[in-house]
Tab-separated table of C-alpha atoms and ligand atoms in Angstrom:
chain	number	residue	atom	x	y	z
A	216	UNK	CA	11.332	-4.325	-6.430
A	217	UNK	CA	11.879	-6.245	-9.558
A	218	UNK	CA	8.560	-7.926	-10.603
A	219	UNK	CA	8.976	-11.109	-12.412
A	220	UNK	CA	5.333	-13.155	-11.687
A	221	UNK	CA	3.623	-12.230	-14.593
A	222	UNK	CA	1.377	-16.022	-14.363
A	223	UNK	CA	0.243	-14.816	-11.031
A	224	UNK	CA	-0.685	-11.847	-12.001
A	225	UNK	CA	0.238	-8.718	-14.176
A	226	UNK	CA	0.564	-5.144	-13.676
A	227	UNK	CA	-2.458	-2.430	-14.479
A	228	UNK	CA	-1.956	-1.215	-17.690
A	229	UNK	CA	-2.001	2.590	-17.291
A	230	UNK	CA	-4.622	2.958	-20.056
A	231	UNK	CA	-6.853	0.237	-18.471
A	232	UNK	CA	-6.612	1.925	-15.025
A	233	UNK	CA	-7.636	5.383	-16.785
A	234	UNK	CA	-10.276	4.240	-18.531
A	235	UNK	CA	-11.809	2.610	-15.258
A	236	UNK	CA	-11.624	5.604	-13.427
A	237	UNK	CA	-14.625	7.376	-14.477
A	238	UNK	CA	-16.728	4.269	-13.232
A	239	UNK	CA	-15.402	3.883	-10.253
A	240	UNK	CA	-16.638	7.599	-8.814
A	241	UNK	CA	-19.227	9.914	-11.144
A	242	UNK	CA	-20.508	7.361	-13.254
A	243	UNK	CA	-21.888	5.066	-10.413
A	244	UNK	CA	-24.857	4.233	-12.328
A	245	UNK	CA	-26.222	0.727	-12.512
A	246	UNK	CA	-25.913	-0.815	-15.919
A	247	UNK	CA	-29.338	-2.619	-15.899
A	248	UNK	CA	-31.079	0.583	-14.980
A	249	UNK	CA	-33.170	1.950	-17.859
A	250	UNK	CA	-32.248	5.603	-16.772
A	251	UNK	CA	-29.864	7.942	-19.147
A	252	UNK	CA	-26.709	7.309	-16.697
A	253	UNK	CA	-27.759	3.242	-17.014
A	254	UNK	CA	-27.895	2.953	-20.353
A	255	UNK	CA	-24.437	4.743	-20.736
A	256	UNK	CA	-23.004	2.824	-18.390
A	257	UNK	CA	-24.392	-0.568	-20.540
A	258	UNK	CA	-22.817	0.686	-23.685
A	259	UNK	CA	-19.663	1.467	-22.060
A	260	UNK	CA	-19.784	-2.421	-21.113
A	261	UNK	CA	-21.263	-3.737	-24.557
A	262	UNK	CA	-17.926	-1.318	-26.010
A	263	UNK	CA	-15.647	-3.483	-23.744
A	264	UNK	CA	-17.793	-6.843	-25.125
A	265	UNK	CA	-16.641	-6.043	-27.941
A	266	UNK	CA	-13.078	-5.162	-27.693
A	267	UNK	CA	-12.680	-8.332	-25.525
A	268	UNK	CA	-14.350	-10.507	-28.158
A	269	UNK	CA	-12.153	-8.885	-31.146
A	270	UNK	CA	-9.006	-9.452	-28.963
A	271	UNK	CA	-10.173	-13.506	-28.731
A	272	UNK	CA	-10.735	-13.932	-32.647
A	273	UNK	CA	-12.608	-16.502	-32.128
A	274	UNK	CA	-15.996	-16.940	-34.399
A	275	UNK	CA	-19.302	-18.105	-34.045
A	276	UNK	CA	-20.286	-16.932	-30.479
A	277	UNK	CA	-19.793	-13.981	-27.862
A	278	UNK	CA	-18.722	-13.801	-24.098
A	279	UNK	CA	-20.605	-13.156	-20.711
A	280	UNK	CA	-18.306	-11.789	-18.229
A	281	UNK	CA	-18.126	-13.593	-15.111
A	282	UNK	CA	-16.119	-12.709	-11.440
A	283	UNK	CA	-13.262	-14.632	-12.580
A	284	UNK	CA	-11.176	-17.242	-14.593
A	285	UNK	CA	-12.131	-19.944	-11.689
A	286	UNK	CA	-15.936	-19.220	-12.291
A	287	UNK	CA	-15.838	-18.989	-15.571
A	288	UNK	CA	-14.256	-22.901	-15.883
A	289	UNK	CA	-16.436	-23.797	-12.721
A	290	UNK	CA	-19.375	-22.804	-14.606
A	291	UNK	CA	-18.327	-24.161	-18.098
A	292	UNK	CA	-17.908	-27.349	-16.535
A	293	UNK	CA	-20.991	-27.666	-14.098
A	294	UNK	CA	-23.013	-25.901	-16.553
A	295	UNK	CA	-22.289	-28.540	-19.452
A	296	UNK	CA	-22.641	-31.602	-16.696
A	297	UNK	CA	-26.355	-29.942	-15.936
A	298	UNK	CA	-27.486	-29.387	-19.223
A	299	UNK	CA	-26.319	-32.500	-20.485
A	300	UNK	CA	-28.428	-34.438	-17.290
A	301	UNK	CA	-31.249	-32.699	-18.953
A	302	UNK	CA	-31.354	-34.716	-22.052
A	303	UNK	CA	-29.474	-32.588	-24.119
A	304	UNK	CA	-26.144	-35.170	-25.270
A	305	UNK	CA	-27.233	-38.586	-25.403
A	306	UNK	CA	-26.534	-39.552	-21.789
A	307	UNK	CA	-22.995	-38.424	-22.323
A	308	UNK	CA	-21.631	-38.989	-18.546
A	309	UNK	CA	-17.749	-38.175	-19.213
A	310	UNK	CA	-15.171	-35.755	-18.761
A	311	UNK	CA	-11.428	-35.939	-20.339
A	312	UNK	CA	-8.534	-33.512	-18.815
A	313	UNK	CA	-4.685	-33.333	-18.445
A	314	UNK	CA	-2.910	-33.527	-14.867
A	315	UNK	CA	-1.626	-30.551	-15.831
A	316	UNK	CA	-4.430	-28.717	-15.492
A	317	UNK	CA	-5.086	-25.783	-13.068
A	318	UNK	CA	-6.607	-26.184	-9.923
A	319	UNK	CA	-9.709	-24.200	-11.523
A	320	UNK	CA	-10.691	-27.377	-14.028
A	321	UNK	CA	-8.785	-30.129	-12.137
A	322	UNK	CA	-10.803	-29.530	-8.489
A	323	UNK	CA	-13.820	-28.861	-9.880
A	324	UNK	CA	-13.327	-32.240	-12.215
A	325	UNK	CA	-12.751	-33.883	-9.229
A	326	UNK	CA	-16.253	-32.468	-7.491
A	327	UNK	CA	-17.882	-33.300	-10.456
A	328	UNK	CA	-16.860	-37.145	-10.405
A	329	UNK	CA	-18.218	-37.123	-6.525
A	330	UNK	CA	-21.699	-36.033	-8.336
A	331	UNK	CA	-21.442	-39.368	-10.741
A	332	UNK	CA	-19.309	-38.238	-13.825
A	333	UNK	CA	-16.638	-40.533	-14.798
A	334	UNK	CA	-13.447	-38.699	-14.693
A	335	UNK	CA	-10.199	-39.436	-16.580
A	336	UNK	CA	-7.062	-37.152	-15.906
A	337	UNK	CA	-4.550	-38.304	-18.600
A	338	UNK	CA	-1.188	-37.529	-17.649
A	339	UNK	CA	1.811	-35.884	-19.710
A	340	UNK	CA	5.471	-36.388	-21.043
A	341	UNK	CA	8.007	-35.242	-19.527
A	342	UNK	CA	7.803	-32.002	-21.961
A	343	UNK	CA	4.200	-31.524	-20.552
A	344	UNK	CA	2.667	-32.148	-23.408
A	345	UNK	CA	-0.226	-34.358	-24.011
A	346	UNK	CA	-0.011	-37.233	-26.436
A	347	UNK	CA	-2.985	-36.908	-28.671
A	348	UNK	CA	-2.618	-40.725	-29.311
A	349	UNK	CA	-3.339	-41.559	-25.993
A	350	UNK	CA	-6.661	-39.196	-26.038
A	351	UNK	CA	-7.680	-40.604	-29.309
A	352	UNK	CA	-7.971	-44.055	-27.402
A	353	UNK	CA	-10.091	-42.084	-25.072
A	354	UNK	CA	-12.558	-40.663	-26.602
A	355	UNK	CA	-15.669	-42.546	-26.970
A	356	UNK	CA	-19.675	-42.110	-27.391
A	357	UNK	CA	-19.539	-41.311	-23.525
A	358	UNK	CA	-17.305	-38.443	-23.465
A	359	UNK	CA	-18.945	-35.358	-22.697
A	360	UNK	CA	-16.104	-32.962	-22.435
A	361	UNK	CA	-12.611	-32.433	-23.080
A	362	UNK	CA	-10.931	-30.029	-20.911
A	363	UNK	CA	-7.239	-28.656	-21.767
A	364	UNK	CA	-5.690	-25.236	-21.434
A	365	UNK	CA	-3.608	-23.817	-24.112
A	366	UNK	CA	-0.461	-22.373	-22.110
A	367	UNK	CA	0.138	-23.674	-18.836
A	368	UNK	CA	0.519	-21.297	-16.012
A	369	UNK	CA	3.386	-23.055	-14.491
A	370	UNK	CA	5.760	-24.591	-17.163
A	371	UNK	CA	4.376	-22.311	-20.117
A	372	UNK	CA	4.069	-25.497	-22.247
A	373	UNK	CA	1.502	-25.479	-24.668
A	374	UNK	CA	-1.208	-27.871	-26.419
A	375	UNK	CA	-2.265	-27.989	-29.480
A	376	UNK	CA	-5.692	-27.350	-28.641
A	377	UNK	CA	-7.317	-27.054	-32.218
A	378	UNK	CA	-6.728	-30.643	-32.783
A	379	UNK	CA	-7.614	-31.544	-29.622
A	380	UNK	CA	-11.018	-29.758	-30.632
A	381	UNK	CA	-11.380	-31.574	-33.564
A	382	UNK	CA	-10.545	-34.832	-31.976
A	383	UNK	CA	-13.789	-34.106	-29.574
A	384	UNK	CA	-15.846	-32.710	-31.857
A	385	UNK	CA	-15.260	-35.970	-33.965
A	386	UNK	CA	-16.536	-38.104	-31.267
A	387	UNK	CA	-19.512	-35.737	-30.237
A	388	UNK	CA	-17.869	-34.382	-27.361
A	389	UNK	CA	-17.534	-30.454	-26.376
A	390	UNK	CA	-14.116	-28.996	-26.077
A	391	UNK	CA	-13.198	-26.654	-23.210
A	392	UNK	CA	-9.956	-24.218	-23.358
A	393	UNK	CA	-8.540	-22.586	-20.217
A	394	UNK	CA	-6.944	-19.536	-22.054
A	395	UNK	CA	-5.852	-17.612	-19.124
A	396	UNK	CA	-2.229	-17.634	-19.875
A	397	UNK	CA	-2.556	-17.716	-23.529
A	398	UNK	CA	-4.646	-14.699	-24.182
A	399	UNK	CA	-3.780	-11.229	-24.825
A	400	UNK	CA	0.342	-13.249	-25.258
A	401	UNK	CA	-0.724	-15.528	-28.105
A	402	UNK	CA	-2.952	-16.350	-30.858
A	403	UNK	CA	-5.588	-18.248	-29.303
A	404	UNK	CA	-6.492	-21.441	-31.101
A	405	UNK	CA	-9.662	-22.319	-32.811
A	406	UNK	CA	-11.451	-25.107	-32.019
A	407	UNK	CA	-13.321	-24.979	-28.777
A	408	UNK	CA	-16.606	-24.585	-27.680
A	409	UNK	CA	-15.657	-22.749	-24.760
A	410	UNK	CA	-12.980	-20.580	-23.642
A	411	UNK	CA	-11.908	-18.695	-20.121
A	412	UNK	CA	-9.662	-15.741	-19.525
A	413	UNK	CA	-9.111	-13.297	-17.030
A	414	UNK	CA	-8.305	-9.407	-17.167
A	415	UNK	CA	-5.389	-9.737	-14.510
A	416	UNK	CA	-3.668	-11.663	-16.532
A	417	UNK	CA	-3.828	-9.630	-19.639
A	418	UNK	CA	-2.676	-5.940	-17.611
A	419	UNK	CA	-6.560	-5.894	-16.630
A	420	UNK	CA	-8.148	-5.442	-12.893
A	421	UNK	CA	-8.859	-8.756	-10.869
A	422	UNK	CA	-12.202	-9.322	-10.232
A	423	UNK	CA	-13.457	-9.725	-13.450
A	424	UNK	CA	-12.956	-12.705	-16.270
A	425	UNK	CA	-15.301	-13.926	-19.184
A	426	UNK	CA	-17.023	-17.604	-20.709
A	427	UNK	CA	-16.949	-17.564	-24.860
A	428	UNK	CA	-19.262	-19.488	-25.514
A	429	UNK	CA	-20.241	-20.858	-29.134
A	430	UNK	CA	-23.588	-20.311	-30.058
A	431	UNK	CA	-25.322	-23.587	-28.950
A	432	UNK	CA	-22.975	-24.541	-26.595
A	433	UNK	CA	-23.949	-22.866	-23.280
A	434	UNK	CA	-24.215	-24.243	-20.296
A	435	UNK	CA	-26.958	-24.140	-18.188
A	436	UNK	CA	-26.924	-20.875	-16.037
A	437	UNK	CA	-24.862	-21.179	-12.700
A	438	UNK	CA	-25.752	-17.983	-10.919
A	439	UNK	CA	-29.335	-16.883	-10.663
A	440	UNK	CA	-31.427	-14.131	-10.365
A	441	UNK	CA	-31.745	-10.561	-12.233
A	442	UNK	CA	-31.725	-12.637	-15.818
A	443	UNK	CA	-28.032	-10.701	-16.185
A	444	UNK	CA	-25.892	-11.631	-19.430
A	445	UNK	CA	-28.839	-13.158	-21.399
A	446	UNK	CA	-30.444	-14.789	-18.140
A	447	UNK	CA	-26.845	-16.777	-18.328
A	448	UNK	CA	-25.099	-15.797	-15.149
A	449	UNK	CA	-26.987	-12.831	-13.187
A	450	UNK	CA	-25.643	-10.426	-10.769
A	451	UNK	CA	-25.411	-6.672	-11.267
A	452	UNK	CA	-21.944	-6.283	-14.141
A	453	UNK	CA	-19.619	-3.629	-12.719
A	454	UNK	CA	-18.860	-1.117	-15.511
A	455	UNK	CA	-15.354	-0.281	-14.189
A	456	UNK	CA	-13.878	-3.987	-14.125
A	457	UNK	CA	-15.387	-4.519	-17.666
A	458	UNK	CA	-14.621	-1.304	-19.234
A	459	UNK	CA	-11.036	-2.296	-17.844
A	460	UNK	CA	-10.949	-5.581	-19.469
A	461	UNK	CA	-12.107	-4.047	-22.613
A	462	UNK	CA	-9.461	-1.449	-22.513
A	463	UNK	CA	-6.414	-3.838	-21.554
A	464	UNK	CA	-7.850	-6.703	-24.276
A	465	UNK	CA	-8.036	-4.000	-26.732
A	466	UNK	CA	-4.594	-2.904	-25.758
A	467	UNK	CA	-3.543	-6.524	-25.767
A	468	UNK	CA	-4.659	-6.568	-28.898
A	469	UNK	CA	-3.149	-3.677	-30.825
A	470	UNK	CA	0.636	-4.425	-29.334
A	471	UNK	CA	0.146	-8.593	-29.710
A	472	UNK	CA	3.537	-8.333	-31.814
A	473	UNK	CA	5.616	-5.868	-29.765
A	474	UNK	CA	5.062	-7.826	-26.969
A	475	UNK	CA	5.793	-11.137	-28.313
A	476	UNK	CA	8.824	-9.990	-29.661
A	477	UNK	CA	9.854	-8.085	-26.526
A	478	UNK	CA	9.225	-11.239	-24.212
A	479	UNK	CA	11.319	-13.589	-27.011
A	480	UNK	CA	14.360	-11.179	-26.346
A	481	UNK	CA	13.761	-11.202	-23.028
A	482	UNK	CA	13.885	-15.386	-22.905
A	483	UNK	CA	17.230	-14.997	-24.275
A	484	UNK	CA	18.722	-12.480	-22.397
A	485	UNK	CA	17.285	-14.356	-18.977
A	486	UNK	CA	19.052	-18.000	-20.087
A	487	UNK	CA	22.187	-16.236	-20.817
A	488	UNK	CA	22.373	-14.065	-17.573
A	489	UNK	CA	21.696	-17.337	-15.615
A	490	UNK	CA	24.762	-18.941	-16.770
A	491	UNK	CA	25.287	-22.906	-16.702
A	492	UNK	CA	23.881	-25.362	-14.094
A	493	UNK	CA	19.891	-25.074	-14.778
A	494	UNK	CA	17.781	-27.418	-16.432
A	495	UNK	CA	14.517	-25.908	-17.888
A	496	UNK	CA	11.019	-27.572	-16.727
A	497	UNK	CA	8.545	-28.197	-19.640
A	498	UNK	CA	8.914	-28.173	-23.582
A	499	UNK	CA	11.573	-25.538	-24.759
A	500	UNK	CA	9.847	-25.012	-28.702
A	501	UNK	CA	5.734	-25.471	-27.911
A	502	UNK	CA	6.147	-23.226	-24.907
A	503	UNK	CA	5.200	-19.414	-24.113
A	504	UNK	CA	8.853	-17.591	-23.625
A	505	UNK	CA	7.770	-15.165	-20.912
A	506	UNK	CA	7.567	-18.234	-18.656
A	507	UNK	CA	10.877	-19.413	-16.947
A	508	UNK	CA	10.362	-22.579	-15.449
A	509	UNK	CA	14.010	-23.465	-14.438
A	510	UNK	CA	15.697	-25.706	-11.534
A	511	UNK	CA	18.654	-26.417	-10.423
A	512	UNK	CA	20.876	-29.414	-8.855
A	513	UNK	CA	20.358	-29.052	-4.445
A	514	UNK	CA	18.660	-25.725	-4.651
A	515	UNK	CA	16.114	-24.864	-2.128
A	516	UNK	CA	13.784	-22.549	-4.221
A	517	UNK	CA	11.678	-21.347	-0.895
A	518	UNK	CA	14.797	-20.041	0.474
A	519	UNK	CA	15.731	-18.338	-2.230
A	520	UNK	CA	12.625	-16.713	-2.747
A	521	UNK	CA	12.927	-15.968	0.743
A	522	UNK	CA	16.360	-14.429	0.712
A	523	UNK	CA	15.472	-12.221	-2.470
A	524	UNK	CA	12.554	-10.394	-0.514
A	525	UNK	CA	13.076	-7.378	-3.485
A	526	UNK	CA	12.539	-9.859	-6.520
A	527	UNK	CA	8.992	-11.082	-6.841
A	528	UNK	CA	9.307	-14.476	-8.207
A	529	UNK	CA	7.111	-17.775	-7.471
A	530	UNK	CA	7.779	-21.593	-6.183
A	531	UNK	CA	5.939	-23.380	-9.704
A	532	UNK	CA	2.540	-21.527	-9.173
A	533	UNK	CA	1.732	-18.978	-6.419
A	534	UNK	CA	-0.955	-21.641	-5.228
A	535	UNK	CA	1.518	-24.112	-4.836
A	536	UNK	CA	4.045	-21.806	-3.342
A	537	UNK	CA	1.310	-20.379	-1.060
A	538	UNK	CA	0.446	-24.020	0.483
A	539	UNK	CA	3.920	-25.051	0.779
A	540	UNK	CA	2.555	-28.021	-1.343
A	541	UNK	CA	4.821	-29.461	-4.229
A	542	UNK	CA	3.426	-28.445	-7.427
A	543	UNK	CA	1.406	-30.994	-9.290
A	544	UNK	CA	2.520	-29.819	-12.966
A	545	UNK	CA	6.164	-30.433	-12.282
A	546	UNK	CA	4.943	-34.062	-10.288
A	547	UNK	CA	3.473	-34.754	-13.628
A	548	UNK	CA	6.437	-33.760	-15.345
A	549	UNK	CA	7.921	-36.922	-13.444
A	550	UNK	CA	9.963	-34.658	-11.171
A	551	UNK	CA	10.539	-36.219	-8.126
A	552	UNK	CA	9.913	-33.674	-4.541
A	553	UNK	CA	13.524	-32.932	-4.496
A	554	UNK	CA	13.564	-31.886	-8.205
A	555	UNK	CA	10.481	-29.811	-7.486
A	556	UNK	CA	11.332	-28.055	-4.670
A	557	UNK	CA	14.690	-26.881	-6.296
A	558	UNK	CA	12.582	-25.556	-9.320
A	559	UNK	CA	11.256	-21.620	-9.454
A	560	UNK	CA	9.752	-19.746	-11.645
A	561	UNK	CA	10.443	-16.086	-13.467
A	562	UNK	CA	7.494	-14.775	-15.160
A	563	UNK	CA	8.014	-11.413	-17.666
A	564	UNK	CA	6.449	-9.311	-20.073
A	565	UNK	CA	5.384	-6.413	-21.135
A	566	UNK	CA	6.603	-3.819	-18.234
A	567	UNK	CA	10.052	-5.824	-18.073
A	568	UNK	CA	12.946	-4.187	-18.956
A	569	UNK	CA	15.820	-6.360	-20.129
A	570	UNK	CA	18.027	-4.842	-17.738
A	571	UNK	CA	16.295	-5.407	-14.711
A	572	UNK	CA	15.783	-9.219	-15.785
A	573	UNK	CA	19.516	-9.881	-16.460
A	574	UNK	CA	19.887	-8.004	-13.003
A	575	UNK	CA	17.259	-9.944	-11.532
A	576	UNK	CA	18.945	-13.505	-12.715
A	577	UNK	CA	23.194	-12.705	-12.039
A	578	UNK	CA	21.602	-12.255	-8.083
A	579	UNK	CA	19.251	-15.262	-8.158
A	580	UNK	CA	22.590	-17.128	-10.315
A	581	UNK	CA	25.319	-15.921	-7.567
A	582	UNK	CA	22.882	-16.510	-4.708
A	583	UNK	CA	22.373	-19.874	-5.829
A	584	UNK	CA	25.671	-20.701	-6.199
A	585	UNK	CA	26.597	-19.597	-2.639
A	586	UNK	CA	23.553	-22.043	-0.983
A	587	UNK	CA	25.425	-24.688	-3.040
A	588	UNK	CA	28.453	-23.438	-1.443
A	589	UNK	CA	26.943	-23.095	2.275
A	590	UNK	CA	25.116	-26.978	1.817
A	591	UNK	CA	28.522	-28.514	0.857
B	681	LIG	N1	-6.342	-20.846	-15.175
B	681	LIG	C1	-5.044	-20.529	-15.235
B	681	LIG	C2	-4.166	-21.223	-16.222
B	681	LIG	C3	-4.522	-19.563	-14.388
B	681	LIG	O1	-3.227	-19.260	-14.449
B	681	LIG	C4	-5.390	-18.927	-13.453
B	681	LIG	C5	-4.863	-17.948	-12.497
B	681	LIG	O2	-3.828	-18.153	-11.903
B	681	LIG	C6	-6.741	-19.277	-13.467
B	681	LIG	C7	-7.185	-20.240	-14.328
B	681	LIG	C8	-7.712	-18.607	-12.549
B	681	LIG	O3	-7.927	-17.258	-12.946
B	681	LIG	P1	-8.610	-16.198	-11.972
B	681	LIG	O4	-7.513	-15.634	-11.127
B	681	LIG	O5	-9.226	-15.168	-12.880
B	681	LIG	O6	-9.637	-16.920	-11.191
């Protein structure tokens, strides 16, 4: 099996999966408990707090962990609408995104404008990038929000989300970053008020993600109950998931360079293998090189992901590949159904070897070829 999804998901790091396993059996205690065996299993999690925050770099507030990615940018976002119906921005009713968001902001966006907010989606150029000119004639005393992740999941195209931040902040808005993809690969930008990642995506478990939050900026709570995480979002914290994160962030961390380097050599050795005949999807230079957003003139990506059972590899985004839907990042791209559905993508990092990738993409290349040759 040659793994090459690393935006759906990426393998355990061996030193995050060792460093969980303690929790998972002997040290069962509950963190919240004031016995001995609690309050060891709290610092273990307050360690991981901090090894997560450290990897983020980002000053001026902290993190509560939350289930997930998807919660954390559900809560961000229905947390800010509620406090703000409280009184607390001026009867600030609006919320700016990109239609290239994921399904995480863009869905919940969309419940939130069935509630009364008044919902713009800007759209992209064809590189996937958003024109900052066109948000500047956006933002006004009503915006509330701006919501726009820094690497995309499905293109790898990024945004340059400090100046977006500084845009918002200059009309009185908050600024919301979905960092899944771009933490623990890249240097997260400064700037927002709000950030979400995920442990799975950094060599982490699943099950576990985390809100930073700038001190000032938190939204109201979402989940109640045992006054958890500062009363913010309650529910008994699992030490093994966090103490995971923490481990994988801190590993994430440490090898930030090795791994960007390896994944740049990896780009290039990928293109080359693949030969002539594919166009790439999204912005070549503002982009994250471990994503490989390519298509290719009549090809019929399900089938080839169907044909290549031993190479894990994804339609766009494993939701829209899942749903048999056409992905609405490469629709916003301007790609038409046909485009889209000849478009896959190869996802690598850390745990890919060069050898298996150029292995991986002369069999998806020749395969190709002969469904070209089979369709004429
Ligand atoms: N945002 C982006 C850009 C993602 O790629 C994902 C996961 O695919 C999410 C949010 C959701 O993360 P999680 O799986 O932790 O809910």
């Amino acid at each position: 099996m040659i793994y090459l999804d690393y935006q759906a998901t990426t393998p355990v790091a061996p030193e995050a999966a060792n460093a969980m396993e303690p929790w998972i059996e002997e040290r069962f205690a509950n963190p919240h408990s004031p016995s001995r065996w609690g309050n060891e299993a709290e610092a273990a999690i307050e360690v991981a707090r901090t090894r997560i925050e450290e990897a983020m770099g980002l000053k001026g507030g902290g993190i509560v962990f939350t289930g997930s990615a998807t919660e954390a940018l559900n809560w961000a976002l229905k947390g800010t609408v509620e406090k703000a119906r409280d009184g607390d921005r001026d009867g600030r009713n609006r919320i700016i995104t990109v239609a290239t968001e994921h399904a995480a902001v863009l869905d919940t966006c969309e419940w939130l404008a069935g509630q009364g907010i008044d919902l713009t989606v800007l759209p992209v150029g064809a590189d996937g990038r958003l024109d900052l000119d066109l948000l500047a004639r956006e933002l006004d005393k009503r915006v509330l929000l701006v919501a726009v992740m820094q690497v995309n999941n499905e293109i790898g195209a990024t945004q340059p989300i400090s100046e977006i931040a500084n845009m918002a902040h200059d009309a009185g808005a908050l600024m919301l970053c979905d960092a899944v993809q771009a933490f623990g690969r890249v240097e997260l930008c400064k700037g927002p008020d709000m950030v979400a990642v995920s442990a799975h995506k950094i060599h982490g478990p699943k099950g576990v993600g985390a809100l930073w939050m700038r001190k000032g900026s938190e939204p109201a709570p979402f989940i109640h109950g045992g006054g958890q995480e500062r009363g913010l979002r309650s529910g008994t914290l699992s030490p093994a998931l966090c103490v995971g994160f923490g481990a994988a962030a801190k590993l994430a961390d440490e090898r930030t360079t090795r791994d960007y380097d390896h994944v740049q050599k990896l780009w290039k050795a990928a293109i080359q293998a693949l030969g002539a005949g594919w166009t790439i999807n999204g912005d070549i230079r503002h982009r994250y090189h471990g994503n490989l957003n390519i298509r290719r003139e009549g090809l019929d990506g399900a089938r080839l992901i169907a044909d290549l059972r031993d190479i894990a590899f994804s339609l766009g985004s494993a939701c829209a590949s899942g749903s048999g839907r056409p992905s609405h990042v490469l629709k916003a791209l301007g790609l038409d159904y046909r485009k889209s559905r000849s478009s896959i993508r190869l996802g690598f990092g850390r745990y890919t070897t060069q050898k298996e990738l150029v292995d991986a993409c002369h069999r998806i290349a020749a395969h190709a070829k002969s469904q070209e040759k089979l369709d004429a």
